[in-house]
Amino acid sequence: MKRHVLIFGVVGGLLIATLQYTEYRFVVIQHSVELYGALVAILFAAFGIWLGLRLTRRREIIRETVVVKEVLVPAEAPAPIAPNMAPFAPNAARQQTLGITARELEILTLVARGLSNREIATQLFVSENTVKTHCARAFDKLGAARRTQAVQRGKELGLLP
Amino acid sequence: MKRHVLIFGVVGGLLIATLQYTEYRFVVIQHSVELYGALVAILFAAFGIWLGLRLTRRREIIRETVVVKEVLVPAEAPAPIAPNMAPFAPNAARQQTLGITARELEILTLVARGLSNREIATQLFVSENTVKTHCARAFDKLGAARRTQAVQRGKELGLLP
DNA sequence: GATGTCGTCATTCTTTCGGGTGATTTTGCA
DNA sequence: TGCAAAATCACCCGAAAGAATGACGACATC
């Protein structure tokens, strides 16, 4: 958390130094102090936005509510073609007993959708290595050696739709 | 959300204008363009941080974990505990339109069960290369690039249980 | 007999996966 | 405020998967 402020200070100082150095070479020579100011403004604005995003990243309050929804299932009714009439609730109990974290389950669902590790990484804004780590842990907890097997197990256990 | 960007632009422009105006009155007179740059930098950095904070204000995520509890209606017909009492009839029509052969579908179901190519080859008494060929053809017909994607497509299309 | 489909298998090459290990950072909680 | 869990990322290496091609035999059909 504090690291970012440090980075901000250091890089900011470097920026100022650079700008001040180049100032005497290009900008001021051409009598365009406005350009110099605009450049500083843009750079620091972008940097400030970056810092702001860093500081308040994923700082959400998660209010979890468990809603038990009882669904009457006619016994003779065949399984619906699209089984997603209900938004699907992953079996939280089983997830807990297996020790599968929310992030791992999230990656698992994307795996089940047929995405590659790289695509998942892009979609979640993390590195491919991170995805692989989550995958490996999830596979381990599911006792799966391959991603297809993990998907199969996940569906069996009611973790995946 | 976009309002903040607008505010940012407007206020940023005003700041630049103000600074450019005052520049000729105070700052440049004292030959301190550095001060001018630093001022711009600080102002815009603070402004950027503000914008970043605005944009990603801590959102309160209300996550409702819906636990779907299936209550079987006491019907006259005995309810199938597992919905696969019928051995699952793959959508033959769709299979035909896609031109997927029986052998390809057979391999596809084994893929969906999480078996590796080698395991499939062993189980079917064919070579691993053959399995790969069938896989490739099936993936092509399904428009899938990966086996997980093929499984997902196959389930969507009713080809796989 | 020519044609076409299907199943089988091989080779080469590239990409992706997965295991193993270690490290740092962030976060939630006591 | 400190600790434990979770999340993130990196690196290496071997195995698996997949793409691209070519080939061959069985079988059916015309």
CSV table of C-alpha atoms (C1' of nucleotides) in Angstrom, one decimal:
chain,number,residue,atom,x,y,z
A,1,MET,CA,0.0,0.0,0.0
A,2,LYS,CA,2.7,2.4,1.0
A,3,ARG,CA,4.8,1.2,-1.8
A,4,HIS,CA,2.7,3.0,-4.4
A,5,VAL,CA,3.1,6.3,-2.7
A,6,LEU,CA,6.8,5.8,-2.7
A,7,ILE,CA,6.8,4.9,-6.4
A,8,PHE,CA,4.7,7.9,-6.9
A,9,GLY,CA,7.2,10.1,-5.2
A,10,VAL,CA,10.2,8.6,-6.9
A,11,VAL,CA,8.8,8.6,-10.4
A,12,GLY,CA,7.3,12.0,-9.9
A,13,GLY,CA,10.7,13.3,-8.9
A,14,LEU,CA,12.3,11.7,-11.9
A,15,LEU,CA,9.6,13.2,-14.1
A,16,ILE,CA,10.2,16.6,-12.8
A,17,ALA,CA,13.9,16.3,-13.1
A,18,THR,CA,13.5,15.0,-16.7
A,19,LEU,CA,11.1,17.8,-17.6
A,20,GLN,CA,13.3,20.4,-16.1
A,21,TYR,CA,16.3,19.1,-17.9
A,22,THR,CA,14.5,18.9,-21.3
A,23,GLU,CA,12.9,22.2,-20.6
A,24,TYR,CA,16.2,24.1,-21.2
A,25,ARG,CA,16.8,22.2,-24.3
A,26,PHE,CA,13.7,22.1,-26.3
A,27,VAL,CA,10.6,23.6,-24.8
A,28,VAL,CA,11.8,27.0,-23.5
A,29,ILE,CA,13.9,27.5,-26.6
A,30,GLN,CA,10.8,27.5,-28.6
A,31,HIS,CA,9.1,29.8,-26.2
A,32,SER,CA,6.4,27.4,-25.4
A,33,VAL,CA,6.1,27.3,-21.7
A,34,GLU,CA,2.5,26.4,-22.1
A,35,LEU,CA,3.5,23.2,-23.8
A,36,TYR,CA,5.8,22.4,-20.9
A,37,GLY,CA,3.0,23.0,-18.4
A,38,ALA,CA,0.5,20.9,-20.4
A,39,LEU,CA,3.0,18.1,-20.6
A,40,VAL,CA,3.6,18.2,-16.9
A,41,ALA,CA,-0.1,18.4,-16.3
A,42,ILE,CA,-0.9,15.4,-18.5
A,43,LEU,CA,1.8,13.2,-17.1
A,44,PHE,CA,1.0,14.0,-13.5
A,45,ALA,CA,-2.7,13.6,-14.1
A,46,ALA,CA,-2.2,10.2,-15.5
A,47,PHE,CA,0.1,9.3,-12.7
A,48,GLY,CA,-2.3,10.6,-10.1
A,49,ILE,CA,-5.1,8.5,-11.7
A,50,TRP,CA,-2.9,5.5,-11.6
A,51,LEU,CA,-2.1,6.1,-7.9
A,52,GLY,CA,-5.8,6.6,-7.1
A,53,LEU,CA,-6.7,3.4,-8.8
A,54,ARG,CA,-3.9,1.6,-7.0
A,55,LEU,CA,-4.9,2.9,-3.6
A,56,THR,CA,-8.5,2.0,-3.8
A,57,ARG,CA,-8.2,-1.2,-5.7
A,58,ARG,CA,-10.7,-3.8,-4.8
A,59,ARG,CA,-11.7,-2.2,-1.6
A,60,GLU,CA,-15.2,-3.2,-1.8
A,61,ILE,CA,-17.5,-4.1,1.0
A,62,ILE,CA,-18.9,-7.5,0.3
A,63,ARG,CA,-22.1,-8.1,2.0
A,64,GLU,CA,-23.1,-11.7,1.6
A,65,THR,CA,-26.6,-12.8,2.0
A,66,VAL,CA,-27.6,-16.4,1.8
A,67,VAL,CA,-31.0,-16.7,0.4
A,68,VAL,CA,-32.5,-20.1,0.5
A,69,LYS,CA,-34.8,-20.5,-2.4
A,70,GLU,CA,-37.0,-23.5,-2.5
A,71,VAL,CA,-37.9,-24.7,-5.9
A,72,LEU,CA,-40.7,-27.1,-6.5
A,73,VAL,CA,-39.5,-29.7,-8.8
A,74,PRO,CA,-42.2,-31.8,-10.5
A,75,ALA,CA,-41.0,-35.3,-10.3
A,76,GLU,CA,-41.9,-36.3,-13.8
A,77,ALA,CA,-40.5,-33.2,-15.4
A,78,PRO,CA,-37.4,-33.9,-17.5
A,79,ALA,CA,-34.3,-31.9,-17.1
A,80,PRO,CA,-34.6,-28.6,-18.9
A,81,ILE,CA,-32.5,-28.2,-22.0
A,82,ALA,CA,-31.0,-25.0,-20.6
A,83,PRO,CA,-30.4,-25.8,-16.9
A,84,ASN,CA,-29.8,-22.2,-16.1
A,85,MET,CA,-33.2,-21.0,-15.3
A,86,ALA,CA,-32.1,-20.4,-11.8
A,87,PRO,CA,-28.9,-18.3,-11.8
A,88,PHE,CA,-27.1,-21.3,-10.3
A,89,ALA,CA,-25.8,-21.4,-6.8
A,90,PRO,CA,-22.4,-23.1,-6.4
A,91,ASN,CA,-22.4,-25.5,-3.5
A,92,ALA,CA,-20.8,-23.3,-0.9
A,93,ALA,CA,-20.7,-26.0,1.7
A,94,ARG,CA,-18.7,-28.4,-0.6
A,95,GLN,CA,-16.5,-25.5,-1.6
A,96,GLN,CA,-15.7,-24.9,2.0
A,97,THR,CA,-14.9,-28.4,2.8
A,98,LEU,CA,-12.6,-28.7,-0.1
A,99,GLY,CA,-11.0,-25.4,0.8
A,100,ILE,CA,-11.5,-23.9,-2.6
A,101,THR,CA,-11.3,-20.1,-2.5
A,102,ALA,CA,-13.6,-17.8,-4.3
A,103,ARG,CA,-10.9,-16.8,-6.7
A,104,GLU,CA,-10.1,-20.4,-7.5
A,105,LEU,CA,-13.7,-21.1,-8.2
A,106,GLU,CA,-13.9,-18.0,-10.4
A,107,ILE,CA,-11.0,-19.2,-12.5
A,108,LEU,CA,-12.5,-22.7,-12.5
A,109,THR,CA,-15.7,-21.4,-14.1
A,110,LEU,CA,-13.7,-19.7,-16.8
A,111,VAL,CA,-11.8,-22.9,-17.4
A,112,ALA,CA,-15.1,-24.7,-17.7
A,113,ARG,CA,-16.1,-22.2,-20.4
A,114,GLY,CA,-13.2,-23.4,-22.5
A,115,LEU,CA,-11.0,-20.4,-22.0
A,116,SER,CA,-7.2,-20.9,-22.1
A,117,ASN,CA,-5.0,-19.7,-19.3
A,118,ARG,CA,-4.0,-16.7,-21.3
A,119,GLU,CA,-7.5,-15.7,-22.0
A,120,ILE,CA,-8.4,-16.0,-18.4
A,121,ALA,CA,-5.4,-13.9,-17.4
A,122,THR,CA,-6.5,-11.2,-19.9
A,123,GLN,CA,-10.0,-11.2,-18.7
A,124,LEU,CA,-9.2,-11.0,-15.1
A,125,PHE,CA,-6.3,-8.5,-15.5
A,126,VAL,CA,-3.7,-10.8,-13.9
A,127,SER,CA,-0.7,-12.6,-15.2
A,128,GLU,CA,-0.8,-16.0,-16.8
A,129,ASN,CA,1.4,-17.3,-14.0
A,130,THR,CA,-1.2,-16.3,-11.5
A,131,VAL,CA,-3.9,-18.1,-13.4
A,132,LYS,CA,-1.7,-21.2,-13.5
A,133,THR,CA,-1.2,-21.1,-9.8
A,134,HIS,CA,-4.9,-20.8,-9.1
A,135,CYS,CA,-5.5,-23.6,-11.5
A,136,ALA,CA,-2.9,-25.8,-9.9
A,137,ARG,CA,-4.3,-25.3,-6.5
A,138,ALA,CA,-7.9,-25.9,-7.6
A,139,PHE,CA,-6.9,-29.0,-9.5
A,140,ASP,CA,-5.1,-30.3,-6.4
A,141,LYS,CA,-8.1,-29.7,-4.2
A,142,LEU,CA,-10.3,-31.4,-6.7
A,143,GLY,CA,-8.0,-34.2,-7.2
A,144,ALA,CA,-7.8,-33.5,-10.9
A,145,ALA,CA,-4.8,-34.0,-13.2
A,146,ARG,CA,-6.2,-32.2,-16.2
A,147,ARG,CA,-8.5,-29.2,-16.6
A,148,THR,CA,-11.1,-31.3,-18.3
A,149,GLN,CA,-11.1,-33.6,-15.3
A,150,ALA,CA,-11.3,-30.6,-13.0
A,151,VAL,CA,-14.4,-29.3,-14.9
A,152,GLN,CA,-16.0,-32.7,-14.7
A,153,ARG,CA,-15.3,-33.0,-11.0
A,154,GLY,CA,-16.5,-29.5,-10.4
A,155,LYS,CA,-19.8,-30.3,-12.1
A,156,GLU,CA,-20.2,-33.5,-10.2
A,157,LEU,CA,-19.7,-31.7,-7.0
A,158,GLY,CA,-22.1,-28.9,-7.9
A,159,LEU,CA,-19.5,-26.2,-7.9
A,160,LEU,CA,-20.0,-25.4,-11.6
A,161,PRO,CA,-23.2,-24.9,-13.6
B,1,MET,CA,-19.1,8.0,-14.0
B,2,LYS,CA,-18.3,9.9,-17.1
B,3,ARG,CA,-19.3,13.1,-15.4
B,4,HIS,CA,-16.1,13.0,-13.4
B,5,VAL,CA,-14.0,12.9,-16.6
B,6,LEU,CA,-15.9,15.9,-17.8
B,7,ILE,CA,-15.3,17.7,-14.6
B,8,PHE,CA,-11.7,16.7,-14.9
B,9,GLY,CA,-11.3,18.2,-18.3
B,10,VAL,CA,-13.1,21.4,-17.5
B,11,VAL,CA,-11.3,22.1,-14.3
B,12,GLY,CA,-8.0,21.0,-15.8
B,13,GLY,CA,-8.5,23.5,-18.6
B,14,LEU,CA,-9.3,26.2,-16.1
B,15,LEU,CA,-6.2,25.3,-14.1
B,16,ILE,CA,-4.0,25.5,-17.2
B,17,ALA,CA,-5.5,28.8,-18.2
B,18,THR,CA,-5.1,30.2,-14.7
B,19,LEU,CA,-1.6,29.0,-14.5
B,20,GLN,CA,-0.7,30.4,-17.8
B,21,TYR,CA,-2.2,33.7,-16.9
B,22,THR,CA,-0.5,34.0,-13.6
B,23,GLU,CA,2.7,32.8,-15.1
B,24,TYR,CA,3.3,36.1,-16.8
B,25,ARG,CA,2.6,38.0,-13.7
B,26,PHE,CA,4.4,36.2,-11.0
B,27,VAL,CA,6.3,33.1,-11.7
B,28,VAL,CA,8.2,33.9,-14.9
B,29,ILE,CA,9.1,37.3,-13.6
B,30,GLN,CA,10.9,35.5,-10.8
B,31,HIS,CA,12.6,33.2,-13.3
B,32,SER,CA,11.3,30.1,-11.6
B,33,VAL,CA,9.7,28.0,-14.3
B,34,GLU,CA,10.6,25.1,-12.1
B,35,LEU,CA,8.2,26.3,-9.5
B,36,TYR,CA,5.6,26.7,-12.2
B,37,GLY,CA,6.1,23.1,-13.3
B,38,ALA,CA,6.1,21.8,-9.8
B,39,LEU,CA,2.9,23.7,-9.1
B,40,VAL,CA,1.2,22.2,-12.1
B,41,ALA,CA,2.5,18.8,-11.2
B,42,ILE,CA,1.2,18.9,-7.7
B,43,LEU,CA,-2.1,20.2,-8.7
B,44,PHE,CA,-2.7,17.7,-11.4
B,45,ALA,CA,-1.4,14.8,-9.3
B,46,ALA,CA,-3.8,15.7,-6.6
B,47,PHE,CA,-6.5,16.0,-9.2
B,48,GLY,CA,-5.6,12.7,-10.7
B,49,ILE,CA,-5.8,11.0,-7.4
B,50,TRP,CA,-9.1,12.6,-6.7
B,51,LEU,CA,-10.4,11.3,-10.1
B,52,GLY,CA,-9.0,7.9,-9.5
B,53,LEU,CA,-10.7,7.7,-6.1
B,54,ARG,CA,-14.0,9.0,-7.7
B,55,LEU,CA,-13.9,6.5,-10.5
B,56,THR,CA,-13.4,3.5,-8.3
B,57,ARG,CA,-15.2,4.5,-5.3
B,58,ARG,CA,-15.6,1.6,-2.9
B,59,ARG,CA,-18.5,-0.2,-4.3
B,60,GLU,CA,-20.7,-2.1,-2.0
B,61,ILE,CA,-21.1,-5.5,-3.4
B,62,ILE,CA,-24.2,-7.2,-2.2
B,63,ARG,CA,-23.6,-10.7,-3.1
B,64,GLU,CA,-26.6,-12.9,-2.7
B,65,THR,CA,-25.7,-16.5,-2.4
B,66,VAL,CA,-28.8,-18.1,-3.7
B,67,VAL,CA,-29.1,-21.6,-2.4
B,68,VAL,CA,-31.5,-23.4,-4.6
B,69,LYS,CA,-33.2,-26.0,-2.6
B,70,GLU,CA,-35.1,-28.4,-4.7
B,71,VAL,CA,-38.2,-29.7,-3.1
B,72,LEU,CA,-39.6,-32.6,-4.9
B,73,VAL,CA,-43.3,-32.5,-5.3
B,74,PRO,CA,-44.8,-35.7,-4.2
B,75,ALA,CA,-46.0,-36.8,-7.6
B,76,GLU,CA,-47.3,-40.1,-8.7
B,77,ALA,CA,-44.3,-40.8,-10.9
B,78,PRO,CA,-41.2,-41.7,-9.1
B,79,ALA,CA,-38.7,-38.9,-9.2
B,80,PRO,CA,-35.3,-39.8,-10.7
B,81,ILE,CA,-32.7,-38.9,-8.2
B,82,ALA,CA,-30.1,-38.6,-10.8
B,83,PRO,CA,-31.5,-37.0,-14.0
B,84,ASN,CA,-29.6,-39.5,-16.1
B,85,MET,CA,-31.8,-42.5,-15.6
B,86,ALA,CA,-32.4,-42.3,-19.3
B,87,PRO,CA,-29.0,-43.1,-20.8
B,88,PHE,CA,-29.0,-39.7,-22.5
B,89,ALA,CA,-29.8,-39.5,-26.1
B,90,PRO,CA,-27.3,-37.2,-28.0
B,91,ASN,CA,-28.9,-34.8,-30.3
B,92,ALA,CA,-28.5,-36.9,-33.5
B,93,ALA,CA,-29.9,-34.2,-35.7
B,94,ARG,CA,-27.4,-31.6,-34.6
B,95,GLN,CA,-24.7,-34.2,-34.9
B,96,GLN,CA,-25.6,-34.9,-38.4
B,97,THR,CA,-25.7,-31.2,-39.4
B,98,LEU,CA,-22.3,-30.7,-38.0
B,99,GLY,CA,-21.0,-33.8,-39.7
B,100,ILE,CA,-19.7,-35.3,-36.5
B,101,THR,CA,-19.2,-39.1,-36.9
B,102,ALA,CA,-20.0,-41.6,-34.2
B,103,ARG,CA,-16.4,-42.3,-33.5
B,104,GLU,CA,-15.7,-38.6,-33.0
B,105,LEU,CA,-18.5,-38.3,-30.6
B,106,GLU,CA,-17.4,-41.3,-28.7
B,107,ILE,CA,-14.0,-39.8,-28.3
B,108,LEU,CA,-15.6,-36.5,-27.4
B,109,THR,CA,-17.5,-38.0,-24.5
B,110,LEU,CA,-14.3,-39.5,-23.2
B,111,VAL,CA,-12.7,-36.1,-23.4
B,112,ALA,CA,-15.6,-34.6,-21.5
B,113,ARG,CA,-15.0,-37.2,-18.8
B,114,GLY,CA,-11.5,-35.7,-18.3
B,115,LEU,CA,-9.5,-38.4,-19.9
B,116,SER,CA,-6.2,-37.6,-21.6
B,117,ASN,CA,-5.5,-38.6,-25.1
B,118,ARG,CA,-3.3,-41.4,-24.0
B,119,GLU,CA,-6.0,-42.8,-21.7
B,120,ILE,CA,-8.6,-42.6,-24.4
B,121,ALA,CA,-6.2,-44.4,-26.8
B,122,THR,CA,-5.6,-47.1,-24.3
B,123,GLN,CA,-9.3,-47.5,-23.6
B,124,LEU,CA,-10.3,-47.7,-27.2
B,125,PHE,CA,-7.3,-49.8,-28.3
B,126,VAL,CA,-6.1,-47.3,-30.9
B,127,SER,CA,-3.0,-45.2,-31.1
B,128,GLU,CA,-2.7,-41.8,-29.5
B,129,ASN,CA,-2.3,-40.2,-32.9
B,130,THR,CA,-5.6,-41.6,-33.9
B,131,VAL,CA,-7.2,-40.0,-30.9
B,132,LYS,CA,-5.6,-36.7,-31.7
B,133,THR,CA,-6.8,-36.9,-35.3
B,134,HIS,CA,-10.4,-37.6,-34.1
B,135,CYS,CA,-10.1,-34.8,-31.6
B,136,ALA,CA,-8.8,-32.3,-34.2
B,137,ARG,CA,-11.7,-33.1,-36.6
B,138,ALA,CA,-14.2,-32.9,-33.8
B,139,PHE,CA,-12.8,-29.6,-32.6
B,140,ASP,CA,-12.9,-28.3,-36.0
B,141,LYS,CA,-16.5,-29.2,-36.6
B,142,LEU,CA,-17.4,-27.7,-33.2
B,143,GLY,CA,-15.4,-24.6,-33.8
B,144,ALA,CA,-13.4,-25.2,-30.7
B,145,ALA,CA,-9.7,-24.5,-30.2
B,146,ARG,CA,-9.3,-26.4,-27.0
B,147,ARG,CA,-10.7,-29.6,-25.5
B,148,THR,CA,-12.4,-27.7,-22.7
B,149,GLN,CA,-14.1,-25.5,-25.3
B,150,ALA,CA,-15.2,-28.5,-27.3
B,151,VAL,CA,-16.7,-30.0,-24.2
B,152,GLN,CA,-18.6,-26.8,-23.4
B,153,ARG,CA,-19.8,-26.5,-27.0
B,154,GLY,CA,-20.8,-30.2,-27.0
B,155,LYS,CA,-22.9,-29.7,-23.9
B,156,GLU,CA,-24.5,-26.6,-25.3
B,157,LEU,CA,-25.5,-28.4,-28.4
B,158,GLY,CA,-26.9,-31.4,-26.6
B,159,LEU,CA,-24.3,-33.7,-27.9
B,160,LEU,CA,-22.8,-34.5,-24.5
B,161,PRO,CA,-24.6,-35.3,-21.2
C,1,DG,C1',-13.9,-49.3,-61.6
C,2,DA,C1',-14.1,-44.6,-59.8
C,3,DT,C1',-15.4,-41.9,-56.0
C,4,DG,C1',-16.2,-40.7,-51.4
C,5,DT,C1',-16.3,-41.4,-46.5
C,6,DC,C1',-14.4,-43.2,-42.4
C,7,DG,C1',-11.1,-44.9,-39.4
C,8,DT,C1',-6.5,-45.7,-38.7
C,9,DC,C1',-1.6,-44.2,-38.0
C,10,DA,C1',2.7,-41.4,-38.7
C,11,DT,C1',5.8,-37.3,-38.5
C,12,DT,C1',7.1,-32.7,-37.4
C,13,DC,C1',6.6,-28.6,-35.0
C,14,DT,C1',4.6,-25.2,-32.0
C,15,DT,C1',1.8,-24.0,-28.2
C,16,DT,C1',-0.3,-24.9,-24.0
C,17,DC,C1',-0.6,-27.3,-19.6
C,18,DG,C1',0.9,-28.7,-15.3
C,19,DG,C1',4.3,-29.6,-11.4
C,20,DG,C1',7.5,-27.8,-8.4
C,21,DT,C1',9.4,-24.0,-5.9
C,22,DG,C1',10.0,-19.7,-4.0
C,23,DA,C1',8.9,-15.0,-3.2
C,24,DT,C1',6.2,-10.7,-2.3
C,25,DT,C1',2.0,-8.3,-1.5
C,26,DT,C1',-2.5,-7.7,0.0
C,27,DT,C1',-6.2,-8.7,3.1
C,28,DG,C1',-9.0,-10.2,6.7
C,29,DC,C1',-9.2,-11.1,11.4
C,30,DA,C1',-8.1,-11.8,16.1
D,1,DT,C1',-1.0,-4.4,15.2
D,2,DG,C1',0.7,-8.6,14.1
D,3,DC,C1',-0.4,-13.0,12.1
D,4,DA,C1',-2.4,-16.3,8.8
D,5,DA,C1',-4.6,-16.9,4.6
D,6,DA,C1',-5.1,-15.5,0.1
D,7,DA,C1',-3.6,-13.5,-4.1
D,8,DT,C1',-0.1,-12.3,-7.1
D,9,DC,C1',4.0,-13.2,-10.0
D,10,DA,C1',8.3,-15.5,-11.6
D,11,DC,C1',11.2,-19.2,-13.4
D,12,DC,C1',12.2,-23.8,-14.9
D,13,DC,C1',11.1,-28.1,-17.0
D,14,DG,C1',8.7,-32.0,-18.8
D,15,DA,C1',4.5,-33.6,-20.6
D,16,DA,C1',0.4,-33.1,-23.1
D,17,DA,C1',-2.2,-31.0,-26.6
D,18,DG,C1',-2.9,-29.3,-31.0
D,19,DA,C1',-1.9,-27.9,-36.1
D,20,DA,C1',-0.5,-29.4,-40.6
D,21,DT,C1',0.3,-33.0,-43.8
D,22,DG,C1',0.4,-37.2,-45.8
D,23,DA,C1',-0.8,-41.9,-46.3
D,24,DC,C1',-3.3,-46.4,-46.4
D,25,DG,C1',-7.1,-49.8,-46.1
D,26,DA,C1',-12.1,-51.0,-45.6
D,27,DC,C1',-16.4,-50.2,-47.2
D,28,DA,C1',-20.3,-48.3,-49.6
D,29,DT,C1',-22.3,-46.3,-53.6
D,30,DC,C1',-22.9,-45.1,-58.1
